[in-house]
């Protein structure tokens, strides 16, 4: 993924992503940037589902949606 592309030092990023570090927190802004960089919105889809919602694309297709569809088609 490249912590530098997210704007975080590597050790900080690894600490925030460590599920066993109860004192570290991954901020929503960092999660959003991770989804932008990786073009993977599965975390957003998971959160929506947990809250009883489903995501749907907007009126115009966003570049991330195009990439997701391309990846799904090639799988």
Short mmCIF file of N, CA and C in Angstrom, two decimals:
data_model
loop_
_atom_site.label_atom_id
_atom_site.label_comp_id
_atom_site.label_asym_id
_atom_site.label_seq_id
_atom_site.Cartn_x
_atom_site.Cartn_y
_atom_site.Cartn_z
N UNK A 1 0.83 -1.18 0.00
CA UNK A 1 0.00 0.00 0.00
C UNK A 1 0.87 1.23 0.00
N UNK A 2 1.91 1.27 0.76
CA UNK A 2 2.79 2.41 0.81
C UNK A 2 2.30 3.47 1.78
N UNK A 3 2.80 3.41 3.00
CA UNK A 3 2.40 4.37 4.02
C UNK A 3 2.68 5.79 3.57
N UNK A 4 3.75 5.96 2.79
CA UNK A 4 4.08 7.32 2.33
C UNK A 4 2.98 7.88 1.42
N UNK A 5 2.32 7.02 0.67
CA UNK A 5 1.22 7.47 -0.20
C UNK A 5 0.01 7.88 0.63
N UNK A 6 -0.10 7.36 1.84
CA UNK A 6 -1.20 7.71 2.74
C UNK A 6 -0.84 8.95 3.55
N UNK A 7 0.45 9.26 3.62
CA UNK A 7 0.90 10.42 4.39
C UNK A 7 1.21 10.12 5.83
N UNK A 8 1.59 8.87 6.10
CA UNK A 8 1.91 8.46 7.46
C UNK A 8 3.28 7.78 7.46
N UNK A 9 4.03 7.95 8.53
CA UNK A 9 5.26 7.15 8.67
C UNK A 9 4.89 5.67 8.77
N UNK A 10 5.72 4.81 8.21
CA UNK A 10 5.44 3.38 8.19
C UNK A 10 5.14 2.81 9.58
N UNK A 11 5.96 3.10 10.62
CA UNK A 11 5.66 2.53 11.95
C UNK A 11 4.30 2.98 12.50
N UNK A 12 3.95 4.23 12.24
CA UNK A 12 2.64 4.73 12.70
C UNK A 12 1.51 3.99 12.01
N UNK A 13 1.65 3.83 10.70
CA UNK A 13 0.61 3.13 9.94
C UNK A 13 0.45 1.69 10.43
N UNK A 14 1.55 1.00 10.64
CA UNK A 14 1.47 -0.39 11.10
C UNK A 14 0.85 -0.48 12.49
N UNK A 15 1.16 0.49 13.34
CA UNK A 15 0.57 0.49 14.68
C UNK A 15 -0.93 0.72 14.59
N UNK A 16 -1.36 1.66 13.75
CA UNK A 16 -2.79 1.95 13.62
C UNK A 16 -3.56 0.78 13.02
N UNK A 17 -2.92 -0.02 12.19
CA UNK A 17 -3.57 -1.16 11.55
C UNK A 17 -3.51 -2.44 12.38
N UNK A 18 -2.74 -2.43 13.46
CA UNK A 18 -2.57 -3.61 14.30
C UNK A 18 -3.83 -3.83 15.15
N UNK A 19 -4.56 -4.92 14.89
CA UNK A 19 -5.80 -5.16 15.64
C UNK A 19 -5.57 -5.49 17.12
N UNK A 20 -4.33 -5.81 17.50
CA UNK A 20 -4.03 -6.17 18.89
C UNK A 20 -3.55 -4.99 19.71
N UNK A 21 -3.35 -3.85 19.10
CA UNK A 21 -2.93 -2.65 19.81
C UNK A 21 -4.19 -1.86 20.17
N UNK A 22 -4.66 -2.04 21.38
CA UNK A 22 -5.93 -1.44 21.80
C UNK A 22 -5.85 0.08 21.97
N UNK A 23 -4.64 0.63 22.11
CA UNK A 23 -4.53 2.07 22.32
C UNK A 23 -4.35 2.85 21.01
N UNK A 24 -4.07 2.16 19.92
CA UNK A 24 -3.89 2.84 18.63
C UNK A 24 -5.24 2.98 17.94
N UNK A 25 -5.41 4.08 17.24
CA UNK A 25 -6.67 4.32 16.55
C UNK A 25 -6.39 4.70 15.10
N UNK A 26 -7.22 4.19 14.22
CA UNK A 26 -7.16 4.56 12.82
C UNK A 26 -8.26 5.57 12.58
N UNK A 27 -7.88 6.79 12.22
CA UNK A 27 -8.87 7.85 12.02
C UNK A 27 -9.65 7.66 10.74
N UNK A 28 -10.84 8.23 10.71
CA UNK A 28 -11.69 8.15 9.52
C UNK A 28 -11.01 8.79 8.32
N UNK A 29 -10.28 9.88 8.54
CA UNK A 29 -9.59 10.53 7.43
C UNK A 29 -8.51 9.64 6.85
N UNK A 30 -7.82 8.89 7.71
CA UNK A 30 -6.81 7.95 7.23
C UNK A 30 -7.45 6.80 6.48
N UNK A 31 -8.57 6.29 7.00
CA UNK A 31 -9.28 5.21 6.31
C UNK A 31 -9.74 5.66 4.93
N UNK A 32 -10.25 6.88 4.84
CA UNK A 32 -10.68 7.42 3.56
C UNK A 32 -9.51 7.48 2.58
N UNK A 33 -8.36 7.93 3.06
CA UNK A 33 -7.19 8.03 2.19
C UNK A 33 -6.70 6.63 1.76
N UNK A 34 -6.78 5.66 2.67
CA UNK A 34 -6.42 4.27 2.32
C UNK A 34 -7.34 3.77 1.21
N UNK A 35 -8.64 4.04 1.32
CA UNK A 35 -9.58 3.60 0.29
C UNK A 35 -9.30 4.30 -1.03
N UNK A 36 -8.94 5.57 -0.98
CA UNK A 36 -8.60 6.29 -2.22
C UNK A 36 -7.36 5.71 -2.88
N UNK A 37 -6.32 5.49 -2.09
CA UNK A 37 -5.05 5.00 -2.63
C UNK A 37 -5.19 3.57 -3.16
N UNK A 38 -5.86 2.71 -2.41
CA UNK A 38 -5.97 1.31 -2.80
C UNK A 38 -7.13 1.06 -3.76
N UNK A 39 -8.03 2.04 -3.88
CA UNK A 39 -9.24 1.89 -4.70
C UNK A 39 -10.08 0.69 -4.23
N UNK A 40 -10.07 0.47 -2.92
CA UNK A 40 -10.80 -0.64 -2.32
C UNK A 40 -11.76 -0.06 -1.28
N UNK A 41 -13.05 -0.20 -1.53
CA UNK A 41 -14.05 0.35 -0.60
C UNK A 41 -14.72 -0.73 0.24
N UNK A 42 -14.10 -1.88 0.37
CA UNK A 42 -14.73 -2.97 1.13
C UNK A 42 -14.97 -2.58 2.59
N UNK A 43 -14.11 -1.74 3.18
CA UNK A 43 -14.34 -1.29 4.56
C UNK A 43 -15.61 -0.45 4.64
N UNK A 44 -15.82 0.41 3.66
CA UNK A 44 -17.03 1.23 3.61
C UNK A 44 -18.26 0.36 3.42
N UNK A 45 -18.15 -0.63 2.53
CA UNK A 45 -19.27 -1.55 2.31
C UNK A 45 -19.60 -2.33 3.58
N UNK A 46 -18.56 -2.76 4.30
CA UNK A 46 -18.75 -3.49 5.55
C UNK A 46 -19.46 -2.62 6.58
N UNK A 47 -19.02 -1.38 6.72
CA UNK A 47 -19.64 -0.48 7.70
C UNK A 47 -21.10 -0.22 7.34
N UNK A 48 -21.38 0.00 6.07
CA UNK A 48 -22.76 0.22 5.64
C UNK A 48 -23.62 -0.99 5.96
N UNK A 49 -23.12 -2.18 5.65
CA UNK A 49 -23.87 -3.40 5.91
C UNK A 49 -24.13 -3.59 7.41
N UNK A 50 -23.13 -3.32 8.23
CA UNK A 50 -23.29 -3.46 9.68
C UNK A 50 -24.37 -2.52 10.23
N UNK A 51 -24.56 -1.39 9.55
CA UNK A 51 -25.57 -0.42 9.99
C UNK A 51 -26.90 -0.59 9.27
N UNK A 52 -27.00 -1.64 8.46
CA UNK A 52 -28.25 -1.93 7.78
C UNK A 52 -28.46 -1.16 6.48
N UNK A 53 -27.37 -0.69 5.88
CA UNK A 53 -27.46 0.06 4.63
C UNK A 53 -26.76 -0.68 3.51
N UNK A 54 -27.09 -0.30 2.30
CA UNK A 54 -26.38 -0.80 1.12
C UNK A 54 -25.90 0.41 0.35
N UNK A 55 -24.72 0.31 -0.20
CA UNK A 55 -24.16 1.40 -0.99
C UNK A 55 -24.65 1.30 -2.41
N UNK A 56 -24.83 2.43 -3.03
CA UNK A 56 -25.16 2.45 -4.45
C UNK A 56 -24.38 3.59 -5.09
N UNK A 57 -23.98 3.42 -6.34
CA UNK A 57 -23.20 4.46 -7.00
C UNK A 57 -24.04 5.71 -7.21
N UNK A 58 -23.35 6.85 -7.28
CA UNK A 58 -24.03 8.11 -7.55
C UNK A 58 -24.46 8.20 -9.00
N UNK A 59 -25.02 9.33 -9.39
CA UNK A 59 -25.51 9.53 -10.75
C UNK A 59 -24.39 9.36 -11.78
N UNK A 60 -23.24 9.94 -11.49
CA UNK A 60 -22.09 9.77 -12.37
C UNK A 60 -21.15 8.77 -11.72
N UNK A 61 -20.58 7.91 -12.53
CA UNK A 61 -19.69 6.90 -11.98
C UNK A 61 -18.36 7.53 -11.58
N UNK A 62 -17.96 7.29 -10.38
CA UNK A 62 -16.70 7.79 -9.84
C UNK A 62 -15.56 6.90 -10.33
N UNK A 63 -14.36 7.44 -10.52
CA UNK A 63 -13.24 6.61 -10.98
C UNK A 63 -12.98 5.38 -10.11
N UNK A 64 -13.23 5.48 -8.80
CA UNK A 64 -13.03 4.31 -7.94
C UNK A 64 -14.01 3.22 -8.28
N UNK A 65 -15.24 3.58 -8.65
CA UNK A 65 -16.24 2.58 -9.01
C UNK A 65 -15.84 1.88 -10.30
N UNK A 66 -15.31 2.63 -11.24
CA UNK A 66 -14.85 2.04 -12.49
C UNK A 66 -13.75 1.02 -12.23
N UNK A 67 -12.81 1.38 -11.35
CA UNK A 67 -11.71 0.47 -11.02
C UNK A 67 -12.23 -0.78 -10.32
N UNK A 68 -13.20 -0.62 -9.39
CA UNK A 68 -13.78 -1.77 -8.69
C UNK A 68 -14.44 -2.72 -9.69
N UNK A 69 -15.17 -2.17 -10.65
CA UNK A 69 -15.84 -3.01 -11.66
C UNK A 69 -14.82 -3.72 -12.52
N UNK A 70 -13.76 -3.03 -12.88
CA UNK A 70 -12.72 -3.64 -13.70
C UNK A 70 -12.07 -4.80 -12.94
N UNK A 71 -11.78 -4.58 -11.65
CA UNK A 71 -11.17 -5.65 -10.85
C UNK A 71 -12.12 -6.83 -10.70
N UNK A 72 -13.40 -6.55 -10.51
CA UNK A 72 -14.39 -7.64 -10.37
C UNK A 72 -14.53 -8.42 -11.66
N UNK A 73 -14.48 -7.74 -12.79
CA UNK A 73 -14.60 -8.42 -14.08
C UNK A 73 -13.40 -9.30 -14.38
N UNK A 74 -12.22 -8.90 -13.90
CA UNK A 74 -11.01 -9.66 -14.20
C UNK A 74 -10.79 -10.80 -13.22
N UNK A 75 -11.59 -10.87 -12.16
CA UNK A 75 -11.41 -11.93 -11.15
C UNK A 75 -12.01 -13.25 -11.59
#
